[in-house]
Amino acid sequence: MFMFTIKEILKATGGRLIAGRADLSVAGVSTDTRLVKRRQVFVAIKGDNFDGHHFLAEAVRKGARAVVISTRDVEVPVGAVAVLVDDTVKALGRIALYHRRRFHIPVIAITGSAGKTSTKELVAAVMAKKYRVLFNKGTENNHIGVPMTLLKLTPRHQAAVIEMGTNHPGEIAWLAENTLPTAAIFTNVGASHLEGLGTLQGVYKEKLALLKYVSRDGHVIVNADDPFWARLLKKRLSQKVVSYGIKAKAQVSAVAVTADGRGIRFKTKSGRLVTVKSPSWGAVQNALAAIVCGRIFHVPEEKVVQAIRRAKPAKGRQCLIKVRGVTLIDDTYNANPVSYENALRTLMMLQCQGRVILVAADMLELGKFSEGLHRDVGHQAARADIDALWTCGNKARLIGRAAREKKSEIDVRHFDEQPALVEALKGYLCSGDLLLCKGSRGMRMERVVQDLVTFLKG
Ligand SMILES: Nc1ncnc2c1ncn2[C@@H]1O[C@H](COP(=O)(O)OP(=O)(O)OP(=O)(O)O)[C@@H](O)[C@H]1O
Ligand SMILES: [Mg+2]
């Protein structure tokens, strides 16, 4: 575990020492009393359910040597060092920045409306072919997850891959300021988190804030298929810009894209065959971003391709499950308009002998645009040549209605509850069918996939 002197913590956070000595050291940082270790500094953070300030005694009992707090209205445990700051979340970011500055390694930041985690996994797999890589676990991409990931940097690491997410303005700038990336990947701009970010332009501006913090001699890696990010290709930037894409003219591009029940494959301009385990169109873009990183950081191309071929899709991101002749695509991790479009492309690309079925649940956090965006998905579904569109959830009902307005032959059905949906699907699915199941995280559609798999295996 990495050491900090209290003096360094004070310097990093601009805080004031209100108890204990500045010449002591701490061995790492924790924000969670369940995970706190001996001699760490405990940063008290107020979350949705708990306020760390109420757990100072427990943290110290478990071995924390110091606490970072934002109020004097708490009892500092006897013997502990206490640092008072204005805002403990900001203090955590600044401690992470202080630590980040200790390392002179490539740090690749990834942002966009969809595909961050999937891209992160592929980029990390590619980079791991040559370097010892640190990357955020799961989706720990916010103002707590990013600093806590950076705080795991040790001299062993030779590169870091950091996913950055946002649901309110200013978050990406803050994360980037504390991460100081040497390269940035911009995946796409779509109607994600509109509740907090307002409009598509708002989403673009929010994510663009990352650019300012990418080192001037670093790299900016841009999805040229995305109309927002393509704008960057016309700008004069101090960083080196590298583009990737399928449709648009890009420096690193894919041709001859085909998908089947095992995943998706394509060729690079140089003629190398690349296969990805997830059958999604977006997965091609994500793989291209990873290929770009491989080139920039000198990972031999055959190893890049091998890493991409072996990488398993992250849980719930278009994972293929074949059971008793039925192909299920588990895309239940999350949903927004960009990833719905991606899902419909997948259904159009894959060949199947039976029926093509989309099981769609709500997209959440879209604010006042919600209704229109659900209807848009319905219209796209009507164009996608699917046979059945079964919905679950109040908002998703609109997807079905909009699809039927455009194309009356689609078998549209709505279910208020998941168990009824599952029961109906059990009676409906036949060998040869292709079914993709999707919805926002809060809709928990993975339960539908699990029940179907259990039933089909039964
Ligand atoms: N390049 C892409 N373009 C569009 N959709 C994608 C792309 N890559 C993955 N997806 C889809 O987007 C959804 C979320 O994938 P992923 O978790 O990789 O994105 P994320 O940006 O990390 O999401 P979050 O904001 O929740 O962290 C999944 O449905 C996945 O299939
Ligand atoms: Mg993610």
Short mmCIF file of C-alpha atoms and ligand atoms in Angstrom, two decimals:
data_model
loop_
_atom_site.label_atom_id
_atom_site.label_comp_id
_atom_site.label_asym_id
_atom_site.label_seq_id
_atom_site.Cartn_x
_atom_site.Cartn_y
_atom_site.Cartn_z
CA MET A 1 0.00 0.00 0.00
CA PHE A 2 1.27 3.45 -0.86
CA MET A 3 2.27 5.86 1.89
CA PHE A 4 1.29 9.48 2.36
CA THR A 5 2.48 11.75 5.14
CA ILE A 6 -0.25 13.79 6.78
CA LYS A 7 1.67 16.79 5.48
CA GLU A 8 1.10 15.47 1.95
CA ILE A 9 -2.60 14.96 2.65
CA LEU A 10 -2.80 18.55 3.90
CA LYS A 11 -0.96 19.81 0.83
CA ALA A 12 -3.10 17.77 -1.57
CA THR A 13 -6.44 18.75 -0.05
CA GLY A 14 -5.72 22.25 1.22
CA GLY A 15 -7.18 21.02 4.53
CA ARG A 16 -6.40 22.00 8.12
CA LEU A 17 -4.95 19.77 10.78
CA ILE A 18 -7.36 19.83 13.73
CA ALA A 19 -6.05 16.85 15.68
CA GLY A 20 -2.83 14.82 15.77
CA ARG A 21 0.55 15.31 14.14
CA ALA A 22 1.46 16.22 10.57
CA ASP A 23 4.63 14.14 10.52
CA LEU A 24 2.77 10.81 10.80
CA SER A 25 2.17 8.67 7.71
CA VAL A 26 -0.84 6.77 6.44
CA ALA A 27 -0.82 3.67 4.28
CA GLY A 28 -3.55 4.16 1.71
CA VAL A 29 -7.06 5.59 1.63
CA SER A 30 -10.49 4.17 2.41
CA THR A 31 -14.01 5.57 2.24
CA ASP A 32 -15.75 2.44 3.49
CA THR A 33 -15.50 1.30 7.11
CA ARG A 34 -16.16 -2.28 6.01
CA LEU A 35 -12.95 -2.25 4.00
CA VAL A 36 -10.77 0.03 6.08
CA LYS A 37 -7.29 -1.31 6.83
CA ARG A 38 -4.67 -0.58 9.45
CA ARG A 39 -2.90 2.77 9.24
CA GLN A 40 -5.11 4.07 6.44
CA VAL A 41 -6.70 7.49 6.18
CA PHE A 42 -10.49 7.28 6.28
CA VAL A 43 -12.22 9.89 4.10
CA ALA A 44 -15.73 10.46 5.47
CA ILE A 45 -18.14 10.75 2.55
CA LYS A 46 -21.84 11.42 2.64
CA GLY A 47 -23.59 9.00 0.29
CA ASP A 48 -27.25 8.40 -0.49
CA ASN A 49 -27.72 6.07 2.46
CA PHE A 50 -24.87 6.70 4.89
CA ASP A 51 -22.69 9.55 6.06
CA GLY A 52 -19.11 8.46 6.75
CA HIS A 53 -18.91 11.11 9.49
CA HIS A 54 -21.08 8.84 11.65
CA PHE A 55 -18.54 6.03 11.38
CA LEU A 56 -15.30 7.70 12.46
CA ALA A 57 -15.03 5.70 15.68
CA GLU A 58 -15.54 2.42 13.82
CA ALA A 59 -12.94 3.36 11.18
CA VAL A 60 -10.37 4.18 13.87
CA ARG A 61 -11.24 1.04 15.84
CA LYS A 62 -10.52 -0.96 12.70
CA GLY A 63 -7.11 0.65 12.44
CA ALA A 64 -7.51 3.93 10.52
CA ARG A 65 -4.84 6.34 11.71
CA ALA A 66 -6.36 9.50 10.29
CA VAL A 67 -9.72 10.87 9.20
CA VAL A 68 -10.63 13.51 6.63
CA ILE A 69 -13.84 15.28 7.56
CA SER A 70 -15.83 18.33 6.48
CA THR A 71 -17.41 19.36 9.79
CA ARG A 72 -16.23 20.08 13.28
CA ASP A 73 -19.59 18.82 14.51
CA VAL A 74 -18.29 15.33 15.06
CA GLU A 75 -16.20 13.76 17.75
CA VAL A 76 -12.72 12.93 16.49
CA PRO A 77 -11.74 9.58 18.03
CA VAL A 78 -8.97 9.84 20.61
CA GLY A 79 -5.52 9.35 19.14
CA ALA A 80 -6.60 9.87 15.50
CA VAL A 81 -5.24 12.52 13.21
CA ALA A 82 -8.01 14.70 11.77
CA VAL A 83 -7.90 16.84 8.65
CA LEU A 84 -10.74 19.31 8.10
CA VAL A 85 -11.66 20.11 4.49
CA ASP A 86 -14.57 21.92 2.80
CA ASP A 87 -15.71 18.93 0.80
CA THR A 88 -14.54 15.36 1.41
CA VAL A 89 -15.39 14.11 -2.11
CA LYS A 90 -13.21 16.87 -3.57
CA ALA A 91 -10.49 16.02 -1.05
CA LEU A 92 -10.57 12.40 -2.22
CA GLY A 93 -10.12 13.56 -5.83
CA ARG A 94 -7.17 15.72 -4.85
CA ILE A 95 -5.47 12.94 -2.90
CA ALA A 96 -5.87 10.73 -5.97
CA LEU A 97 -4.36 13.46 -8.15
CA TYR A 98 -1.42 13.81 -5.79
CA HIS A 99 -0.86 10.08 -6.07
CA ARG A 100 -1.39 10.02 -9.85
CA ARG A 101 1.39 12.57 -10.24
CA ARG A 102 3.86 10.11 -8.75
CA PHE A 103 3.70 8.01 -11.93
CA HIS A 104 4.94 8.69 -15.43
CA ILE A 105 2.97 6.10 -17.34
CA PRO A 106 0.36 6.14 -20.11
CA VAL A 107 -3.08 6.86 -18.63
CA ILE A 108 -5.92 6.28 -21.09
CA ALA A 109 -9.27 7.86 -20.20
CA ILE A 110 -12.49 6.68 -21.85
CA THR A 111 -15.75 8.57 -22.03
CA GLY A 112 -18.93 8.56 -24.13
CA SER A 113 -22.64 7.79 -23.83
CA ALA A 114 -22.35 4.04 -24.40
CA GLY A 115 -19.58 1.49 -24.67
CA LYS A 116 -17.20 2.88 -22.05
CA THR A 117 -16.94 -0.28 -19.98
CA SER A 118 -16.89 -2.54 -23.06
CA THR A 119 -14.13 -0.41 -24.59
CA LYS A 120 -12.24 -0.26 -21.32
CA GLU A 121 -12.20 -4.05 -21.08
CA LEU A 122 -10.87 -4.42 -24.63
CA VAL A 123 -8.28 -1.65 -24.27
CA ALA A 124 -7.09 -3.09 -20.96
CA ALA A 125 -6.84 -6.58 -22.50
CA VAL A 126 -4.80 -5.21 -25.41
CA MET A 127 -2.52 -3.11 -23.19
CA ALA A 128 -2.02 -6.10 -20.86
CA LYS A 129 -0.23 -7.87 -23.71
CA LYS A 130 2.70 -5.54 -23.16
CA TYR A 131 2.19 -3.69 -19.87
CA ARG A 132 1.01 -4.29 -16.33
CA VAL A 133 -2.27 -2.42 -16.43
CA LEU A 134 -4.49 -0.86 -13.80
CA PHE A 135 -8.13 -0.32 -14.80
CA ASN A 136 -11.38 0.41 -12.99
CA LYS A 137 -13.31 -2.59 -11.85
CA GLY A 138 -16.84 -2.99 -13.21
CA THR A 139 -18.40 0.41 -13.62
CA GLU A 140 -16.54 2.32 -10.91
CA ASN A 141 -16.41 5.37 -13.12
CA ASN A 142 -17.66 8.24 -10.94
CA HIS A 143 -16.26 10.78 -8.47
CA ILE A 144 -15.57 7.98 -5.97
CA GLY A 145 -14.70 5.08 -8.30
CA VAL A 146 -12.17 6.99 -10.41
CA PRO A 147 -10.08 8.37 -7.51
CA MET A 148 -10.26 5.05 -5.66
CA THR A 149 -8.97 3.34 -8.82
CA LEU A 150 -6.11 5.84 -9.22
CA LEU A 151 -5.18 5.31 -5.59
CA LYS A 152 -4.43 1.68 -6.47
CA LEU A 153 -1.52 2.72 -8.69
CA THR A 154 1.75 1.18 -7.56
CA PRO A 155 5.23 1.21 -9.12
CA ARG A 156 4.35 -2.20 -10.64
CA HIS A 157 1.87 -0.58 -13.01
CA GLN A 158 3.04 0.45 -16.44
CA ALA A 159 -0.26 1.79 -17.78
CA ALA A 160 -3.75 2.71 -16.58
CA VAL A 161 -7.12 2.60 -18.35
CA ILE A 162 -9.77 4.73 -16.69
CA GLU A 163 -13.46 4.82 -17.59
CA MET A 164 -15.16 8.12 -16.80
CA GLY A 165 -18.92 8.48 -16.48
CA THR A 166 -21.14 11.44 -15.81
CA ASN A 167 -24.72 12.23 -14.99
CA HIS A 168 -24.36 15.89 -14.10
CA PRO A 169 -22.46 18.82 -15.58
CA GLY A 170 -18.88 19.28 -14.46
CA GLU A 171 -18.30 15.68 -13.45
CA ILE A 172 -16.04 14.72 -16.39
CA ALA A 173 -13.96 17.89 -15.97
CA TRP A 174 -13.47 17.06 -12.31
CA LEU A 175 -12.52 13.46 -12.99
CA ALA A 176 -10.17 14.47 -15.79
CA GLU A 177 -8.52 17.17 -13.71
CA ASN A 178 -7.65 14.57 -11.10
CA THR A 179 -6.62 11.89 -13.59
CA LEU A 180 -4.42 13.88 -16.01
CA PRO A 181 -4.76 11.38 -18.86
CA THR A 182 -2.12 11.06 -21.54
CA ALA A 183 -4.71 9.74 -24.00
CA ALA A 184 -8.49 9.97 -24.30
CA ILE A 185 -11.01 7.82 -26.16
CA PHE A 186 -14.34 9.38 -27.12
CA THR A 187 -16.87 6.65 -27.96
CA ASN A 188 -20.14 8.35 -28.91
CA VAL A 189 -22.64 11.03 -27.94
CA GLY A 190 -26.23 10.05 -27.37
CA ALA A 191 -29.24 10.82 -25.29
CA SER A 192 -27.84 9.56 -22.01
CA HIS A 193 -28.52 11.13 -18.60
CA LEU A 194 -30.51 13.94 -20.20
CA GLU A 195 -32.15 14.52 -16.83
CA GLY A 196 -28.85 15.98 -15.67
CA LEU A 197 -27.22 17.07 -18.93
CA GLY A 198 -30.16 18.63 -20.78
CA THR A 199 -29.56 18.11 -24.49
CA LEU A 200 -27.30 16.20 -26.87
CA GLN A 201 -25.16 19.32 -27.15
CA GLY A 202 -25.02 19.30 -23.34
CA VAL A 203 -23.86 15.68 -23.36
CA TYR A 204 -21.18 16.53 -25.95
CA LYS A 205 -19.92 19.55 -24.04
CA GLU A 206 -19.82 17.64 -20.79
CA LYS A 207 -17.67 14.87 -22.27
CA LEU A 208 -15.56 17.23 -24.35
CA ALA A 209 -14.34 18.76 -21.08
CA LEU A 210 -11.96 15.81 -20.88
CA LEU A 211 -9.93 17.16 -23.80
CA LYS A 212 -8.53 20.09 -21.83
CA TYR A 213 -6.84 17.75 -19.36
CA VAL A 214 -5.21 15.37 -21.85
CA SER A 215 -1.47 16.05 -21.92
CA ARG A 216 -0.52 18.32 -24.81
CA ASP A 217 1.78 15.72 -26.31
CA GLY A 218 -0.81 12.98 -25.75
CA HIS A 219 -3.40 11.31 -28.01
CA VAL A 220 -7.06 11.94 -28.66
CA ILE A 221 -8.81 8.88 -30.07
CA VAL A 222 -12.08 9.66 -31.77
CA ASN A 223 -14.97 7.58 -33.11
CA ALA A 224 -15.34 9.08 -36.59
CA ASP A 225 -18.75 7.41 -37.05
CA ASP A 226 -20.17 9.70 -34.39
CA PRO A 227 -21.21 13.08 -35.81
CA PHE A 228 -20.31 14.91 -32.59
CA TRP A 229 -16.86 13.43 -32.17
CA ALA A 230 -16.16 13.71 -35.91
CA ARG A 231 -16.15 17.48 -35.30
CA LEU A 232 -12.89 17.08 -33.42
CA LEU A 233 -11.23 15.84 -36.60
CA LYS A 234 -11.61 19.30 -38.14
CA LYS A 235 -10.15 21.11 -35.13
CA ARG A 236 -6.51 21.95 -34.61
CA LEU A 237 -5.57 20.26 -31.36
CA SER A 238 -2.22 20.18 -29.67
CA GLN A 239 -2.64 16.44 -29.06
CA LYS A 240 -2.28 13.91 -31.85
CA VAL A 241 -5.73 12.91 -33.09
CA VAL A 242 -6.37 9.36 -34.29
CA SER A 243 -9.75 8.37 -35.71
CA TYR A 244 -11.47 5.00 -35.88
CA GLY A 245 -14.75 3.98 -37.42
CA ILE A 246 -16.80 1.68 -39.57
CA LYS A 247 -18.84 3.98 -41.77
CA ALA A 248 -16.81 7.16 -41.80
CA LYS A 249 -13.40 7.54 -43.36
CA ALA A 250 -11.12 6.86 -40.45
CA GLN A 251 -7.44 6.16 -39.91
CA VAL A 252 -8.23 2.79 -38.36
CA SER A 253 -11.32 1.24 -39.90
CA ALA A 254 -13.21 -2.00 -40.30
CA VAL A 255 -14.34 -3.63 -43.52
CA ALA A 256 -16.29 -6.80 -44.29
CA VAL A 257 -18.18 -6.84 -41.00
CA THR A 258 -20.15 -10.04 -40.46
CA ALA A 259 -21.83 -11.50 -37.42
CA ASP A 260 -22.94 -14.97 -36.41
CA GLY A 261 -23.91 -16.90 -33.32
CA ARG A 262 -20.36 -16.71 -32.00
CA GLY A 263 -19.73 -12.99 -32.30
CA ILE A 264 -18.69 -10.45 -34.90
CA ARG A 265 -15.73 -10.34 -37.26
CA PHE A 266 -14.16 -7.80 -39.53
CA LYS A 267 -10.96 -6.96 -41.33
CA THR A 268 -8.70 -3.99 -40.73
CA LYS A 269 -7.42 -1.98 -43.69
CA SER A 270 -4.17 -3.89 -43.37
CA GLY A 271 -6.13 -7.10 -43.94
CA ARG A 272 -5.97 -8.53 -40.46
CA LEU A 273 -9.00 -10.55 -39.37
CA VAL A 274 -10.43 -9.50 -36.01
CA THR A 275 -13.09 -11.39 -34.09
CA VAL A 276 -14.99 -10.12 -31.05
CA LYS A 277 -17.15 -12.33 -28.83
CA SER A 278 -20.04 -9.87 -28.64
CA PRO A 279 -22.09 -9.68 -31.86
CA SER A 280 -22.69 -5.94 -31.64
CA TRP A 281 -21.91 -3.24 -34.16
CA GLY A 282 -20.68 -1.15 -31.24
CA ALA A 283 -18.30 -3.95 -30.32
CA VAL A 284 -16.56 -3.38 -33.67
CA GLN A 285 -16.08 0.27 -32.79
CA ASN A 286 -14.87 -0.65 -29.31
CA ALA A 287 -12.40 -3.14 -30.79
CA LEU A 288 -11.18 -0.50 -33.26
CA ALA A 289 -10.49 1.86 -30.34
CA ALA A 290 -8.47 -0.92 -28.70
CA ILE A 291 -6.56 -1.49 -31.96
CA VAL A 292 -5.71 2.22 -32.06
CA CYS A 293 -4.33 2.00 -28.50
CA GLY A 294 -2.31 -1.05 -29.48
CA ARG A 295 -0.74 0.92 -32.32
CA ILE A 296 -0.04 4.03 -30.26
CA PHE A 297 1.53 2.06 -27.44
CA HIS A 298 3.40 -0.41 -29.66
CA VAL A 299 1.62 -3.63 -28.80
CA PRO A 300 2.36 -6.10 -31.64
CA GLU A 301 -0.72 -6.39 -33.87
CA GLU A 302 -1.01 -10.18 -33.64
CA LYS A 303 -1.17 -9.83 -29.85
CA VAL A 304 -3.78 -7.08 -30.16
CA VAL A 305 -5.97 -9.32 -32.25
CA GLN A 306 -5.47 -12.24 -29.88
CA ALA A 307 -6.42 -10.10 -26.86
CA ILE A 308 -9.60 -8.92 -28.58
CA ARG A 309 -10.52 -12.43 -29.68
CA ARG A 310 -10.19 -13.79 -26.15
CA ALA A 311 -11.89 -10.94 -24.27
CA LYS A 312 -15.28 -11.88 -22.89
CA PRO A 313 -17.98 -9.21 -23.15
CA ALA A 314 -18.69 -7.52 -19.82
CA LYS A 315 -21.75 -8.92 -18.04
CA GLY A 316 -25.04 -7.97 -19.69
CA ARG A 317 -23.42 -6.29 -22.71
CA GLN A 318 -24.70 -8.32 -25.64
CA CYS A 319 -23.54 -11.64 -24.21
CA LEU A 320 -24.50 -14.52 -26.48
CA ILE A 321 -26.19 -17.51 -24.89
CA LYS A 322 -27.16 -20.49 -27.02
CA VAL A 323 -29.50 -22.89 -25.39
CA ARG A 324 -31.64 -25.60 -26.99
CA GLY A 325 -31.43 -23.97 -30.41
CA VAL A 326 -32.51 -20.55 -29.14
CA THR A 327 -30.04 -17.68 -29.33
CA LEU A 328 -30.43 -15.28 -26.43
CA ILE A 329 -28.58 -11.98 -26.34
CA ASP A 330 -28.29 -10.69 -22.83
CA ASP A 331 -28.06 -6.90 -23.20
CA THR A 332 -29.68 -6.23 -19.86
CA TYR A 333 -26.90 -4.26 -18.22
CA ASN A 334 -28.33 -0.94 -19.34
CA ALA A 335 -30.21 0.97 -22.02
CA ASN A 336 -30.29 4.38 -23.61
CA PRO A 337 -31.12 5.46 -27.19
CA VAL A 338 -27.56 4.83 -28.43
CA SER A 339 -27.39 1.32 -27.05
CA TYR A 340 -30.94 0.51 -28.26
CA GLU A 341 -29.88 1.52 -31.76
CA ASN A 342 -26.86 -0.72 -31.35
CA ALA A 343 -29.09 -3.59 -30.20
CA LEU A 344 -31.40 -3.24 -33.20
CA ARG A 345 -28.41 -3.27 -35.55
CA THR A 346 -27.32 -6.53 -33.95
CA LEU A 347 -30.73 -8.08 -34.57
CA MET A 348 -30.61 -6.96 -38.20
CA MET A 349 -27.14 -8.37 -38.72
CA LEU A 350 -27.60 -11.81 -37.23
CA GLN A 351 -29.09 -14.52 -39.38
CA CYS A 352 -31.58 -16.88 -37.77
CA GLN A 353 -33.94 -19.59 -38.87
CA GLY A 354 -36.73 -18.67 -36.51
CA ARG A 355 -38.20 -15.38 -35.38
CA VAL A 356 -36.35 -12.25 -34.34
CA ILE A 357 -37.67 -11.01 -30.99
CA LEU A 358 -36.84 -7.85 -29.07
CA VAL A 359 -37.81 -7.82 -25.41
CA ALA A 360 -37.63 -4.19 -24.42
CA ALA A 361 -37.93 -2.48 -21.05
CA ASP A 362 -37.76 1.20 -20.07
CA MET A 363 -34.90 3.62 -20.57
CA LEU A 364 -34.53 5.69 -17.41
CA GLU A 365 -33.05 9.12 -16.60
CA LEU A 366 -34.14 10.77 -19.84
CA GLY A 367 -36.12 13.59 -18.22
CA LYS A 368 -38.62 15.46 -20.37
CA PHE A 369 -37.36 13.80 -23.57
CA SER A 370 -38.28 10.36 -22.33
CA GLU A 371 -41.54 9.91 -24.25
CA GLY A 372 -40.16 11.00 -27.62
CA LEU A 373 -37.03 8.91 -27.25
CA HIS A 374 -39.04 5.78 -26.44
CA ARG A 375 -41.16 6.41 -29.50
CA ASP A 376 -37.98 6.83 -31.61
CA VAL A 377 -36.80 3.39 -30.51
CA GLY A 378 -40.18 2.02 -31.58
CA HIS A 379 -39.86 3.60 -35.03
CA GLN A 380 -36.35 2.18 -35.40
CA ALA A 381 -37.65 -1.23 -34.33
CA ALA A 382 -40.28 -1.05 -37.09
CA ARG A 383 -37.53 -0.47 -39.65
CA ALA A 384 -35.36 -3.23 -38.21
CA ASP A 385 -37.34 -6.11 -39.63
CA ILE A 386 -38.04 -7.83 -36.34
CA ASP A 387 -40.94 -10.23 -35.90
CA ALA A 388 -41.89 -9.55 -32.32
CA LEU A 389 -41.53 -6.68 -29.88
CA TRP A 390 -42.58 -7.48 -26.35
CA THR A 391 -42.34 -4.73 -23.77
CA CYS A 392 -42.31 -4.46 -20.01
CA GLY A 393 -42.53 -1.23 -18.04
CA ASN A 394 -44.66 1.89 -18.44
CA LYS A 395 -42.29 3.78 -20.68
CA ALA A 396 -41.43 0.81 -22.87
CA ARG A 397 -45.12 0.44 -23.72
CA LEU A 398 -44.58 3.46 -25.98
CA ILE A 399 -41.84 1.62 -27.88
CA GLY A 400 -44.37 -1.03 -28.82
CA ARG A 401 -47.10 1.43 -29.74
CA ALA A 402 -44.77 3.48 -31.94
CA ALA A 403 -43.51 0.36 -33.70
CA ARG A 404 -47.03 -0.83 -34.44
CA GLU A 405 -48.01 2.57 -35.83
CA LYS A 406 -45.26 2.20 -38.44
CA LYS A 407 -45.61 -1.49 -39.08
CA SER A 408 -48.75 -3.33 -38.15
CA GLU A 409 -47.38 -6.85 -38.79
CA ILE A 410 -45.03 -6.76 -35.80
CA ASP A 411 -46.25 -8.94 -32.96
CA VAL A 412 -46.39 -6.27 -30.26
CA ARG A 413 -47.35 -7.29 -26.73
CA HIS A 414 -47.10 -5.49 -23.43
CA PHE A 415 -46.63 -6.88 -19.93
CA ASP A 416 -46.91 -4.92 -16.71
CA GLU A 417 -44.87 -7.42 -14.74
CA GLN A 418 -41.80 -9.50 -15.50
CA PRO A 419 -43.24 -12.86 -14.34
CA ALA A 420 -46.09 -12.59 -16.85
CA LEU A 421 -43.61 -11.72 -19.58
CA VAL A 422 -41.42 -14.70 -18.72
CA GLU A 423 -44.39 -17.09 -18.67
CA ALA A 424 -45.55 -15.88 -22.07
CA LEU A 425 -42.05 -16.20 -23.51
CA LYS A 426 -41.76 -19.76 -22.21
CA GLY A 427 -44.79 -20.70 -24.27
CA TYR A 428 -43.62 -18.77 -27.31
CA LEU A 429 -39.91 -19.50 -27.86
CA CYS A 430 -38.96 -22.14 -30.38
CA SER A 431 -35.68 -23.57 -31.58
CA GLY A 432 -34.14 -21.23 -34.18
CA ASP A 433 -35.45 -18.04 -32.57
CA LEU A 434 -33.22 -15.08 -31.80
CA LEU A 435 -34.13 -12.96 -28.78
CA LEU A 436 -32.44 -9.83 -27.46
CA CYS A 437 -33.41 -8.61 -24.01
CA LYS A 438 -32.68 -5.05 -22.89
CA GLY A 439 -33.63 -2.33 -20.42
CA SER A 440 -32.11 0.23 -18.08
CA ARG A 441 -30.27 -1.03 -15.00
CA GLY A 442 -33.20 -0.19 -12.74
CA MET A 443 -35.47 -2.48 -14.80
CA ARG A 444 -33.40 -5.53 -13.82
CA MET A 445 -34.16 -7.43 -17.02
CA GLU A 446 -31.36 -9.92 -16.31
CA ARG A 447 -33.94 -11.81 -14.26
CA VAL A 448 -35.91 -12.45 -17.44
CA VAL A 449 -32.83 -13.85 -19.19
CA GLN A 450 -31.93 -16.00 -16.18
CA ASP A 451 -35.44 -17.43 -15.95
CA LEU A 452 -35.48 -18.22 -19.66
CA VAL A 453 -32.09 -19.92 -19.54
CA THR A 454 -33.18 -22.03 -16.57
CA PHE A 455 -36.40 -22.94 -18.33
CA LEU A 456 -34.73 -23.82 -21.63
CA LYS A 457 -32.04 -25.86 -19.94
CA GLY A 458 -34.64 -27.61 -17.81
N1 LIG B 1 -19.83 1.33 -29.06
C1 LIG B 1 -21.07 1.16 -28.65
N2 LIG B 1 -22.09 1.87 -29.20
C2 LIG B 1 -23.35 1.71 -28.78
N3 LIG B 1 -23.72 0.87 -27.80
C3 LIG B 1 -22.75 0.15 -27.21
C4 LIG B 1 -21.38 0.24 -27.60
N4 LIG B 1 -20.66 -0.61 -26.84
C5 LIG B 1 -21.53 -1.22 -25.99
N5 LIG B 1 -22.78 -0.76 -26.21
C6 LIG B 1 -24.03 -1.10 -25.50
O1 LIG B 1 -24.23 -0.09 -24.50
C7 LIG B 1 -24.72 -0.64 -23.28
C8 LIG B 1 -23.77 -0.31 -22.14
O2 LIG B 1 -22.48 -0.83 -22.44
P1 LIG B 1 -21.24 -0.41 -21.55
O3 LIG B 1 -21.47 -0.85 -20.17
O4 LIG B 1 -20.00 -0.86 -22.24
O5 LIG B 1 -21.36 1.18 -21.65
P2 LIG B 1 -21.00 2.29 -20.56
O6 LIG B 1 -20.81 3.52 -21.39
O7 LIG B 1 -19.86 1.83 -19.74
O8 LIG B 1 -22.31 2.40 -19.67
P3 LIG B 1 -22.44 3.16 -18.24
O9 LIG B 1 -22.69 4.61 -18.58
O10 LIG B 1 -23.59 2.49 -17.60
O11 LIG B 1 -21.15 2.97 -17.50
C9 LIG B 1 -24.85 -2.12 -23.54
O12 LIG B 1 -26.20 -2.34 -23.93
C10 LIG B 1 -23.94 -2.40 -24.71
O13 LIG B 1 -24.40 -3.47 -25.49
MG MG B 2 -19.67 1.68 -17.64
#
